[in-house]
């Protein structure tokens, strides 16, 4: 070993030992039982197993398991079993050791968790969508056996996101997309709010670096004015609370860059138009646990005397905590500066649970007198009970596998993202339901039989249809009839995962008979025309009639909405093309600046076998026709874009914010490419801008003057409607890139009486 190598090994040892010592120090400072010997044994075992291996960043591989264990210990609050499992989580996957070896050395519990983590390793998604769903099912099934598996997996993902800089761009988009799609909502659902926010922000930073930097800079530059507003707003509140003799402190809560950007995207507003960047938290120490709720409401009454409260914005999460244990009283008050400001009132116990989630739950668990310690072995009793209802819903979906993996993921996501409302049964029992649910969702939540025979409901004693959306506080009585059967249209207005899964199951069961009849019809028709039935023939005719799935084609034949005839025979004999050209309709997003002679159709680029997927593809005026531009998001130069290699090995271009791209990043990460624009304002693209404001003579002329005369932009279509002195409209423009749109919107903002301007994405 030469001197340089020896020095490097010595530096590695110091780095590793320092990181492990910090982990031990943090563990010993916690209230967990001190099983230092077991943790040290797991560390030494993992260190030996990963010896000589390095991460892409260049640091020794063992630093990753230590970092995951550190997050599990310090940020989630887990104990020795979880810390050991985190240290060992990559051993089975990356070395020759087996789960049996782990069980023999560390016992069945740690082995079970390591096994669960190994099954869902390498990101939860495989090559194909079906494999992705299978892995996701494994993740959730394992989670329902021992929730520590998903908690350690979230810690693993958080460390991977923190060290994502060393990865190539296409990998960054895959991992960031997967994180936003699955891991952030899972962390939120488990009450890990700090981790959820960090995962969202890191995903945003890697997918949209320029927008992230811009919002960070704007948040920084407006900090002084926000702090001044906070001081003016809280001064009279502090005076009132001091007079009440309450022990408290008040904190500023600033929106994260991701949540600011998300609101800008969803509401089509600029940074300056977001008024709830600042919120206020009042965190108090109650005189006793019994006085906690009363003191919350006493503070609410006191501050409502100082400022007027918004009648529709009181949220009582104290009487009815969220499923993940979150408790607080939210009230929105009108400040003297004319701004609505949200105030969150919490006890210090509630605040700790809101920040740390499950970790704080364990801290506040009831223990035997004199026993101040907790351990992994007794962590999962009360807390698992809080999540039981959610886990039961997931198990119901898993019991009836979806044929389409992406549908399965979407069904799970419905439950992950949903905010909750409280609904009363006729007997006064409270049921927690997702926001936006309908009477039919409620019926299926009670029982599948009641849902499938539901004909309507009485909400607050008034008759309503199945599609009626429920509000918090509604009392709901479900009406049923034995003659009622599940209708295909129901799938369009239910929102809960359970209801969707049950309706699809019943419809599939009912459809099987019709499909069987349709298949028999096709077989008879083919026999009559002296042709043999095969799957290839059925698929050919299904595509000819524009059905993506063979079963849908059989369904149409069984229902007699499709009748076979001469055109089908010509299709099979190769004498005729489909009426519309068939297959994927190519979307060409641009027009030439000058009319030219008809050009021959450019061949689409086909990705060769040894294509370097780590390098970005560059979209230029010369090669743009070689790529597909699906109509889901219409990317234009200047948009953050990515490429996706489809089943034909051709490349689709999507915006990174596109909902379709979100699924592709999660499900087919190995097919994602980094796409960059190299355009020189020679081609035109369509963009649509929405405007609204106060109607007056000459306003439209000013708008068209700015766009056409001043900026030389061609207005392709213009639609304006006026009513009661107000107007709104859309302008479809031909622009070169995103910068053109930004300049147009900037110039239009100077037009008097034009109140709202936004791009329709």
XYZ file of C-alpha atoms in Angstrom:
761
model
C 0.000 0.000 0.000
C 1.546 3.342 -1.001
C 1.534 6.456 1.197
C -1.311 8.183 -0.690
C -3.566 5.123 -0.429
C -2.791 4.764 3.289
C -3.688 8.421 3.909
C -6.948 8.016 2.016
C -7.850 4.931 4.071
C -7.042 6.779 7.278
C -9.243 9.731 6.202
C -12.070 7.281 5.369
C -11.767 5.647 8.796
C -11.953 9.035 10.547
C -15.008 10.010 8.462
C -16.820 6.697 9.129
C -15.993 6.568 12.853
C -17.044 10.194 13.328
C -20.419 9.603 11.612
C -21.072 6.434 13.629
C -20.112 8.122 16.912
C -22.624 10.927 16.213
C -25.299 8.281 15.591
C -24.481 6.605 18.935
C -24.472 9.957 20.772
C -27.910 10.892 19.372
C -29.289 7.427 20.171
C -28.018 7.588 23.765
C -29.564 11.058 24.190
C -33.010 9.635 23.215
C -35.492 7.903 25.525
C -34.970 4.518 23.870
C -33.523 1.617 25.866
C -29.766 1.640 25.419
C -28.863 -1.323 23.189
C -25.509 0.130 22.090
C -23.827 -3.292 21.732
C -26.420 -4.477 19.182
C -26.094 -1.287 17.110
C -22.275 -1.489 17.203
C -22.447 -5.143 16.103
C -24.716 -4.194 13.140
C -22.375 -1.310 12.187
C -19.253 -3.521 12.205
C -21.048 -6.205 10.185
C -22.267 -3.704 7.545
C -18.867 -1.974 7.416
C -17.128 -5.257 6.663
C -19.786 -6.273 4.078
C -19.475 -2.961 2.142
C -15.667 -2.683 2.500
C -13.944 -1.194 -0.551
C -17.205 -0.032 -2.198
C -17.786 3.661 -2.932
C -20.828 5.732 -3.911
C -20.949 7.903 -7.070
C -19.979 10.895 -4.895
C -16.712 9.111 -4.023
C -17.362 8.582 -0.303
C -17.229 5.076 1.262
C -20.535 3.221 0.742
C -21.007 2.566 4.500
C -21.633 6.326 4.927
C -25.049 5.836 3.262
C -26.381 3.201 5.753
C -25.032 5.318 8.647
C -26.818 8.404 7.257
C -30.101 6.442 6.853
C -29.778 5.168 10.442
C -29.084 8.750 11.599
C -32.294 10.001 9.925
C -34.278 7.064 11.384
C -32.911 7.856 14.871
C -32.822 11.673 15.007
C -35.508 12.795 12.531
C -38.087 9.996 12.826
C -37.357 8.909 16.410
C -36.890 5.162 15.851
C -35.061 2.802 18.240
C -32.408 0.091 18.155
C -34.265 -2.467 15.971
C -34.828 0.184 13.280
C -31.311 1.622 13.553
C -29.790 -1.865 13.097
C -32.138 -2.555 10.146
C -31.141 0.780 8.563
C -27.416 -0.039 8.954
C -28.004 -3.454 7.336
C -30.610 -2.414 4.721
C -28.348 -2.832 1.649
C -26.317 -5.854 2.834
C -28.566 -8.581 1.348
C -29.023 -6.761 -1.974
C -25.416 -5.692 -2.544
C -23.342 -8.497 -0.954
C -23.309 -12.307 -0.716
C -25.054 -12.356 2.684
C -28.639 -13.707 2.808
C -31.687 -12.900 4.949
C -31.003 -16.210 6.775
C -27.530 -14.938 7.713
C -29.066 -11.732 9.127
C -31.630 -13.787 11.089
C -28.938 -16.069 12.575
C -26.810 -13.119 13.704
C -29.401 -10.443 14.587
C -32.669 -12.332 15.170
C -35.986 -12.679 13.251
C -37.324 -9.137 13.749
C -34.363 -7.285 12.176
C -34.188 -9.958 9.434
C -37.893 -9.441 8.611
C -37.426 -5.664 8.242
C -34.231 -6.059 6.143
C -36.084 -8.585 3.960
C -38.944 -6.109 3.464
C -36.475 -3.367 2.520
C -34.641 -5.696 0.082
C -37.908 -6.594 -1.712
C -38.633 -2.945 -2.481
C -35.038 -1.923 -3.210
C -33.716 0.106 -6.111
C -36.739 2.398 -6.080
C -40.152 0.811 -5.797
C -40.593 0.519 -9.529
C -39.261 -1.994 -12.020
C -38.914 -2.072 -15.802
C -42.600 -2.434 -16.674
C -45.756 -0.959 -15.170
C -46.964 -4.393 -14.019
C -43.680 -5.024 -12.199
C -44.006 -1.552 -10.719
C -47.441 -2.338 -9.292
C -46.221 -5.682 -7.942
C -43.316 -3.985 -6.153
C -45.636 -1.304 -4.838
C -47.979 -3.989 -3.511
C -45.006 -5.651 -1.788
C -44.107 -2.313 -0.224
C -47.605 -1.727 1.123
C -48.171 -5.310 2.248
C -44.865 -5.305 4.109
C -45.752 -1.913 5.531
C -49.008 -3.267 6.929
C -47.045 -6.021 8.702
C -44.414 -3.687 10.144
C -44.608 0.041 9.496
C -40.867 0.381 10.259
C -40.126 -0.914 6.737
C -41.707 2.135 5.093
C -40.250 4.532 7.689
C -36.700 3.287 6.986
C -37.445 3.359 3.227
C -38.485 7.026 3.564
C -35.220 7.714 5.479
C -33.301 5.934 2.676
C -35.049 8.044 0.032
C -34.411 11.278 1.965
C -30.652 10.592 2.076
C -30.644 9.666 -1.636
C -32.381 12.980 -2.401
C -29.881 14.917 -0.269
C -27.004 13.375 -2.274
C -28.652 13.459 -5.721
C -26.159 15.987 -7.152
C -23.760 13.225 -8.196
C -26.371 11.542 -10.460
C -26.819 12.266 -14.214
C -29.800 14.479 -15.187
C -32.083 11.660 -16.452
C -31.621 9.790 -13.129
C -32.369 13.020 -11.224
C -35.728 13.388 -13.016
C -36.605 9.723 -12.403
C -35.773 9.823 -8.681
C -37.266 13.294 -8.108
C -40.460 12.339 -9.990
C -40.816 9.099 -8.028
C -40.255 11.025 -4.774
C -43.014 13.562 -5.497
C -45.397 10.875 -6.745
C -45.069 8.390 -3.865
C -42.647 9.188 -1.041
C -43.660 12.771 -0.159
C -47.385 11.873 0.148
C -46.467 8.753 2.159
C -44.392 10.882 4.556
C -47.305 13.330 4.831
C -49.771 10.516 5.524
C -47.512 9.223 8.301
C -47.256 12.669 9.902
C -43.595 13.254 8.950
C -44.192 16.874 7.928
C -40.591 18.131 8.022
C -39.423 15.198 5.899
C -42.365 15.610 3.501
C -41.493 19.303 2.973
C -37.807 18.534 2.446
C -38.590 15.763 -0.073
C -40.862 18.140 -2.031
C -38.302 20.952 -2.011
C -35.437 18.698 -3.091
C -37.550 17.227 -5.917
C -38.450 20.752 -7.040
C -34.788 21.909 -6.883
C -33.538 19.048 -9.074
C -36.381 19.151 -11.616
C -36.697 22.940 -11.961
C -33.397 24.463 -10.753
C -33.960 27.936 -12.258
C -37.482 28.344 -10.850
C -36.296 27.057 -7.461
C -33.447 29.601 -7.368
C -35.816 32.398 -8.460
C -38.363 31.680 -5.693
C -35.592 31.287 -3.084
C -34.240 34.701 -4.102
C -37.723 36.309 -3.959
C -38.461 34.780 -0.536
C -35.135 36.131 0.687
C -35.695 39.646 -0.745
C -39.218 39.930 0.768
C -38.131 38.635 4.193
C -37.799 42.110 5.772
C -41.317 43.241 4.771
C -42.798 39.925 5.962
C -41.008 40.247 9.301
C -42.358 43.800 9.717
C -45.922 42.584 8.986
C -45.429 39.711 11.476
C -44.330 42.169 14.204
C -47.255 44.553 13.648
C -49.767 41.680 13.540
C -48.541 39.793 16.624
C -47.946 42.776 18.994
C -51.624 43.097 20.129
C -51.933 39.269 20.286
C -48.914 39.064 22.624
C -50.423 41.774 24.832
C -53.707 39.837 25.133
C -51.993 36.506 25.856
C -49.754 38.117 28.498
C -52.840 39.488 30.287
C -54.333 35.956 30.265
C -51.192 34.624 31.981
C -50.514 32.027 29.286
C -47.035 30.590 28.800
C -46.497 30.727 24.995
C -44.234 31.619 22.090
C -45.160 32.837 18.578
C -43.408 31.659 15.397
C -43.457 32.764 11.754
C -44.280 29.998 9.289
C -43.040 30.721 5.762
C -44.267 28.711 2.771
C -41.608 26.444 1.264
C -40.346 27.190 -2.285
C -42.181 24.071 -3.534
C -45.543 25.071 -2.020
C -45.158 28.639 -3.404
C -44.365 27.283 -6.879
C -47.203 24.742 -6.659
C -49.680 27.519 -5.885
C -48.288 29.659 -8.722
C -48.845 26.730 -11.125
C -52.317 25.723 -9.879
C -53.750 29.243 -9.525
C -51.872 30.714 -12.547
C -50.600 33.628 -10.444
C -47.240 35.340 -10.015
C -45.143 35.329 -6.827
C -46.405 38.830 -5.940
C -50.024 37.613 -6.058
C -49.546 34.964 -3.327
C -50.711 36.468 -0.052
C -50.477 33.496 2.336
C -46.688 33.100 2.271
C -46.723 34.166 5.920
C -48.660 32.308 8.627
C -48.445 32.634 12.406
C -48.145 29.827 14.967
C -49.100 30.322 18.611
C -47.550 27.487 20.636
C -48.534 27.401 24.316
C -47.752 25.231 27.348
C -51.040 24.148 28.986
C -51.421 24.151 32.769
C -52.306 20.448 32.501
C -53.174 17.910 29.774
C -56.861 18.204 30.743
C -56.842 22.014 30.158
C -55.166 21.730 26.725
C -58.316 21.880 24.546
C -60.020 24.610 26.632
C -56.920 26.823 26.507
C -56.763 26.434 22.703
C -60.301 27.777 22.346
C -59.715 30.525 24.966
C -56.792 31.804 22.845
C -59.018 31.655 19.742
C -61.737 33.739 21.456
C -59.143 36.298 22.663
C -57.534 36.877 19.238
C -60.947 36.969 17.496
C -61.750 40.038 19.622
C -58.637 41.781 18.230
C -59.062 40.830 14.537
C -62.081 39.827 12.460
C -61.971 36.115 11.567
C -62.889 34.596 8.196
C -66.201 32.742 8.733
C -65.368 29.896 6.329
C -61.754 29.321 7.344
C -61.980 27.862 10.865
C -60.455 24.378 10.926
C -60.878 22.383 14.134
C -58.280 19.609 14.073
C -58.345 19.441 17.882
C -61.777 17.886 18.451
C -61.294 15.714 15.352
C -57.553 14.995 14.782
C -56.375 13.975 11.304
C -55.779 10.261 10.698
C -52.019 10.795 11.111
C -52.506 12.369 14.549
C -52.206 16.071 13.552
C -53.955 18.429 15.987
C -54.294 22.237 15.833
C -56.875 24.993 15.592
C -56.559 27.013 12.347
C -58.221 30.441 12.074
C -57.760 33.097 9.364
C -57.763 36.729 10.568
C -57.867 40.075 8.736
C -54.814 42.143 9.689
C -54.874 45.963 10.019
C -52.810 46.006 6.770
C -55.726 44.414 4.841
C -54.127 40.958 4.540
C -55.718 37.652 5.550
C -53.263 35.826 7.831
C -53.702 32.240 8.998
C -53.063 31.604 12.699
C -52.388 28.055 13.919
C -52.997 27.495 17.647
C -51.257 24.455 19.172
C -50.001 23.192 22.498
C -46.296 22.330 22.593
C -47.285 18.623 22.522
C -49.377 19.184 19.381
C -46.559 21.216 17.810
C -44.030 18.457 18.408
C -46.380 15.878 16.856
C -46.988 18.242 13.900
C -43.242 18.641 13.327
C -41.983 15.132 14.073
C -45.088 13.013 13.540
C -44.734 9.472 14.836
C -41.537 10.196 16.754
C -43.389 12.616 19.024
C -46.302 10.188 19.444
C -43.914 7.676 20.987
C -42.485 10.354 23.255
C -45.946 11.072 24.676
C -47.014 7.428 25.052
C -48.248 6.411 28.500
C -45.589 4.375 30.333
C -45.579 2.551 33.655
C -44.658 4.752 36.671
C -40.900 5.230 36.842
C -40.303 3.706 33.385
C -39.099 6.561 31.200
C -37.693 4.478 28.350
C -39.226 3.182 25.147
C -38.103 0.601 22.651
C -38.865 -0.579 19.122
C -40.526 -3.679 20.522
C -43.365 -1.649 22.046
C -43.509 1.247 19.557
C -46.240 -0.080 17.301
C -49.422 -0.465 19.337
C -51.296 2.834 19.679
C -49.702 4.392 16.597
C -50.515 1.486 14.339
C -54.119 1.680 15.533
C -54.273 5.267 14.196
C -53.232 4.025 10.754
C -55.292 0.818 10.760
C -58.212 2.264 8.832
C -55.936 3.502 6.060
C -54.025 0.209 5.914
C -57.320 -1.711 5.735
C -58.346 0.336 2.672
C -55.041 -0.493 0.989
C -55.420 -4.194 1.828
C -58.897 -4.186 0.238
C -57.420 -2.813 -2.994
C -54.596 -5.358 -2.883
C -57.093 -8.211 -2.425
C -58.560 -7.332 -5.827
C -55.597 -6.602 -8.140
C -56.124 -3.990 -10.850
C -55.327 -5.113 -14.416
C -53.659 -1.760 -15.103
C -50.717 -0.932 -12.880
C -50.976 2.837 -13.354
C -54.663 2.710 -12.329
C -53.571 0.892 -9.201
C -51.027 3.596 -8.385
C -53.581 6.341 -9.013
C -56.077 4.609 -6.714
C -53.469 4.531 -3.935
C -52.543 8.172 -4.594
C -56.192 9.216 -4.161
C -55.979 8.079 -0.559
C -52.466 9.398 0.046
C -53.241 12.957 -0.998
C -56.796 13.300 0.272
C -57.544 15.842 2.978
C -60.285 14.767 5.343
C -63.872 15.751 6.172
C -66.091 14.482 8.995
C -69.474 12.972 8.137
C -72.167 11.793 10.557
C -74.263 8.618 10.202
C -78.033 8.758 10.979
C -77.155 7.501 14.499
C -74.632 10.312 15.042
C -71.416 8.294 14.592
C -68.507 10.212 13.022
C -66.873 8.821 9.860
C -63.673 10.301 8.394
C -63.841 10.596 4.585
C -61.546 12.162 1.947
C -62.413 15.702 0.836
C -64.366 15.731 -2.446
C -66.067 12.377 -1.784
C -69.659 11.718 -2.883
C -72.686 10.029 -1.314
C -71.770 6.906 -3.335
C -68.224 6.905 -1.859
C -69.811 7.004 1.599
C -72.113 4.082 0.705
C -69.144 1.917 -0.396
C -67.201 2.910 2.743
C -69.984 1.309 4.839
C -70.266 -1.943 2.827
C -69.845 -3.118 -0.787
C -73.444 -4.445 -0.855
C -74.836 -1.049 0.263
C -72.679 0.754 -2.322
C -73.633 -1.537 -5.216
C -77.387 -1.213 -4.446
C -77.363 2.510 -3.603
C -80.078 4.587 -5.363
C -79.543 7.894 -3.558
C -79.017 9.473 -0.158
C -80.493 11.888 2.322
C -77.972 14.543 3.310
C -79.143 16.618 6.264
C -82.608 15.070 5.669
C -82.754 16.289 2.008
C -82.841 13.860 -0.907
C -79.685 14.062 -3.071
C -78.298 12.033 -6.051
C -75.427 9.546 -5.783
C -72.995 12.120 -7.227
C -73.693 14.705 -4.476
C -70.393 15.908 -2.935
C -70.328 15.722 0.862
C -69.217 18.563 3.143
C -67.721 18.341 6.621
C -70.521 18.073 9.201
C -73.102 16.499 6.826
C -75.389 13.807 8.251
C -75.833 11.106 5.609
C -78.421 8.343 5.260
C -77.950 5.920 2.334
C -81.006 4.696 0.406
C -80.814 1.268 -1.313
C -82.885 -0.937 -3.606
C -82.411 -4.626 -4.463
C -83.216 -3.851 -8.113
C -80.302 -1.376 -8.354
C -77.069 -2.529 -10.054
C -73.641 -0.932 -10.508
C -73.581 1.437 -13.509
C -70.458 2.179 -15.647
C -71.078 5.939 -15.214
C -70.501 5.622 -11.451
C -66.737 5.414 -11.963
C -66.800 9.050 -13.209
C -67.967 10.591 -9.935
C -66.572 8.426 -7.132
C -63.232 9.612 -5.730
C -62.155 7.115 -3.045
C -59.835 4.247 -3.892
C -62.136 1.685 -2.253
C -65.239 2.723 -4.226
C -63.341 2.821 -7.553
C -61.837 -0.619 -6.925
C -65.193 -2.202 -5.991
C -67.084 -0.651 -8.926
C -64.400 -1.805 -11.397
C -64.488 -5.328 -9.903
C -68.283 -5.601 -10.276
C -68.228 -4.094 -13.783
C -65.470 -6.491 -14.874
C -67.467 -9.415 -13.527
C -70.580 -8.242 -15.391
C -68.567 -7.508 -18.535
C -66.995 -10.972 -18.726
C -70.237 -12.505 -19.984
C -70.713 -9.772 -22.606
C -67.060 -10.093 -23.711
C -67.407 -13.864 -23.994
C -70.455 -13.354 -26.211
C -68.492 -10.825 -28.335
C -65.595 -13.274 -28.756
C -68.046 -15.970 -29.888
C -69.560 -13.484 -32.395
C -66.085 -12.789 -33.840
C -65.229 -16.525 -34.049
C -68.514 -17.283 -35.891
C -67.964 -14.373 -38.314
C -64.390 -15.479 -39.080
C -65.493 -19.126 -39.604
C -68.245 -17.925 -41.970
C -65.589 -16.075 -44.037
C -63.196 -19.071 -43.934
C -60.693 -17.423 -41.609
C -59.178 -18.792 -38.434
C -59.537 -17.024 -35.078
C -56.294 -15.920 -33.371
C -55.278 -13.265 -30.857
C -53.354 -11.438 -33.623
C -56.514 -11.233 -35.779
C -58.587 -9.996 -32.816
C -55.949 -7.336 -32.001
C -55.797 -6.227 -35.652
C -59.559 -5.686 -35.802
C -59.597 -4.028 -32.367
C -56.977 -1.503 -33.571
C -58.930 -1.012 -36.817
C -62.004 -0.010 -34.771
C -59.791 2.200 -32.538
C -59.984 0.058 -29.408
C -56.727 -0.062 -27.434
C -57.689 -3.268 -25.604
C -58.974 -6.506 -27.097
C -61.488 -6.897 -24.252
C -63.053 -3.500 -25.071
C -63.477 -4.648 -28.675
C -65.148 -7.895 -27.528
C -67.371 -5.806 -25.236
C -68.484 -3.648 -28.191
C -69.203 -6.765 -30.270
C -71.194 -8.311 -27.397
C -73.205 -5.100 -26.952
C -73.624 -4.864 -30.765
C -72.219 -1.306 -30.837
C -69.751 -2.660 -33.441
C -70.974 -4.799 -36.357
C -68.500 -6.710 -38.517
C -68.709 -6.216 -42.305
C -66.909 -5.822 -45.616
C -64.479 -3.156 -44.326
C -63.220 -5.595 -41.669
C -62.693 -8.279 -44.327
C -60.729 -5.795 -46.478
C -58.618 -4.894 -43.435
C -57.737 -8.555 -42.810
C -56.925 -9.064 -46.489
C -54.660 -5.975 -46.492
C -56.749 -4.125 -49.063
C -57.672 -1.103 -46.958
C -56.253 1.362 -44.418
C -58.191 2.548 -41.335
C -60.401 5.552 -42.086
C -58.304 7.967 -40.033
C -54.864 6.524 -40.690
C -54.996 4.586 -37.396
C -52.538 4.496 -34.554
C -50.929 7.422 -32.777
C -51.847 10.854 -34.146
C -48.721 12.919 -34.463
C -48.914 16.418 -33.002
C -46.688 18.987 -34.756
C -46.377 21.954 -32.405
C -45.010 24.579 -34.744
C -45.477 26.391 -38.047
C -42.814 27.813 -40.366
C -42.258 31.558 -40.299
C -42.678 31.673 -44.109
C -44.837 29.488 -46.340
C -42.669 26.955 -48.128
C -43.136 24.120 -50.527
C -44.462 20.897 -49.010
C -41.649 19.006 -47.350
C -41.379 15.232 -47.280
C -42.476 13.696 -43.935
C -39.458 13.470 -41.620
C -38.785 10.035 -40.157
C -39.090 9.814 -36.378
C -35.812 9.137 -34.569
C -35.521 5.526 -33.329
C -33.296 5.002 -30.282
C -30.471 2.552 -31.145
C -29.533 -0.318 -28.812
C -26.310 1.273 -27.462
C -27.773 4.761 -26.981
C -26.169 6.745 -24.109
C -29.161 7.629 -21.927
C -27.080 9.652 -19.466
C -26.339 12.387 -22.022
C -28.998 15.036 -22.798
C -30.740 15.166 -26.180
C -30.803 18.588 -27.846
C -33.944 19.729 -29.704
C -33.052 21.981 -32.635
C -34.901 23.504 -35.608
C -33.338 20.800 -37.779
C -34.315 17.738 -35.719
C -37.555 18.772 -33.954
C -39.712 16.752 -36.371
C -37.840 13.603 -35.349
C -39.499 13.701 -31.899
C -43.083 13.105 -30.832
C -44.995 15.902 -29.087
C -48.077 14.307 -27.450
C -50.993 16.691 -26.904
C -51.002 16.329 -23.081
C -48.760 19.323 -22.300
C -47.502 21.159 -25.473
C -43.920 21.980 -24.384
C -42.270 24.966 -26.083
C -38.644 26.217 -26.037
C -37.785 27.513 -22.567
C -39.913 24.929 -20.753
C -38.141 22.443 -18.474
C -38.524 19.323 -20.641
C -37.649 15.645 -20.632
C -37.633 12.830 -23.167
C -39.366 9.475 -22.797
C -38.462 6.421 -24.905
C -41.796 4.797 -25.787
C -42.548 1.157 -26.694
C -41.546 1.806 -30.323
C -38.152 3.203 -29.183
C -39.210 6.660 -30.377
C -38.825 9.745 -28.158
C -41.744 11.726 -26.744
C -41.053 15.243 -25.402
C -42.963 16.325 -22.264
C -42.857 19.228 -19.846
C -41.371 18.037 -16.561
C -44.524 19.360 -14.855
C -46.843 17.355 -17.144
C -49.147 14.915 -15.236
C -48.358 12.215 -17.818
C -44.620 12.811 -17.277
C -45.139 12.429 -13.501
C -46.404 8.882 -14.083
C -43.646 8.117 -16.596
C -40.913 9.278 -14.173
C -42.391 7.024 -11.475
C -43.129 4.004 -13.641
C -40.471 3.981 -16.365
C -37.499 5.843 -14.869
C -34.975 3.907 -16.990
C -36.556 5.349 -20.174
C -36.318 9.008 -19.098
C -33.867 11.307 -20.926
C -32.713 14.837 -20.186
C -34.011 17.101 -22.985
C -32.601 20.570 -23.718
C -33.667 23.214 -26.242
C -31.215 24.640 -28.764
C -33.579 26.924 -30.712
C -32.907 30.291 -32.342
C -36.351 31.947 -32.686
C -36.901 30.604 -36.217
C -39.974 28.460 -35.517
C -43.350 29.386 -34.059
C -45.330 27.556 -31.354
C -48.901 28.001 -30.159
C -49.562 29.485 -26.693
C -52.866 30.577 -25.137
C -53.226 33.490 -22.705
C -56.320 34.140 -20.571
C -57.206 37.764 -19.694
C -59.990 39.273 -17.560
C -60.836 42.674 -16.124
C -63.186 45.681 -16.181
C -64.749 46.395 -19.578
C -64.246 49.829 -21.188
C -64.079 51.365 -24.656
C -60.703 50.871 -26.360
C -59.333 48.250 -23.971
C -59.230 45.444 -26.546
C -57.499 47.796 -28.997
C -54.752 48.489 -26.410
C -54.270 44.749 -25.866
C -53.957 43.971 -29.594
C -51.688 47.021 -30.139
C -49.218 45.736 -27.520
C -49.206 42.192 -28.887
C -49.321 42.855 -32.658
C -47.853 46.329 -33.223
C -45.302 46.668 -30.416
C -44.176 43.035 -30.114
C -44.893 41.801 -33.682
C -46.637 38.678 -32.376
C -49.302 37.064 -34.545
C -52.725 36.642 -32.838
C -54.125 33.401 -34.262
C -57.548 33.416 -32.544
C -59.250 35.828 -30.146
C -62.351 35.134 -27.997
C -63.808 37.790 -25.660
C -67.083 37.776 -23.651
C -68.493 40.706 -21.623
C -71.093 40.633 -18.856
C -72.133 43.186 -16.196
C -69.186 45.477 -16.914
C -66.630 42.648 -16.666
C -64.893 40.820 -19.496
C -62.833 37.684 -19.920
C -61.236 36.102 -22.940
C -58.488 33.993 -24.483
C -55.852 34.833 -27.082
C -54.098 32.097 -29.031
C -50.704 33.428 -30.101
C -47.800 32.238 -32.211
C -44.622 32.678 -30.171
C -41.020 31.565 -30.436
C -40.442 30.496 -26.845
C -41.274 30.880 -23.145
C -39.443 34.241 -23.014
C -41.922 35.686 -25.583
C -44.851 34.719 -23.332
C -43.172 36.257 -20.280
C -42.615 39.575 -22.111
C -46.205 39.631 -23.446
C -47.668 39.089 -19.955
C -45.287 41.704 -18.487
C -46.368 44.317 -21.074
C -50.080 43.501 -20.734
C -49.888 44.100 -16.969
C -49.401 47.813 -17.754
C -52.859 48.036 -19.394
C -55.292 49.827 -17.074
C -58.373 47.757 -16.037
C -56.743 44.490 -17.129
C -56.852 42.667 -13.770
C -55.795 39.059 -14.416
C -53.414 37.664 -17.039
C -52.268 34.038 -17.083
C -51.129 31.402 -19.540
C -53.370 28.371 -20.088
C -51.029 25.407 -19.751
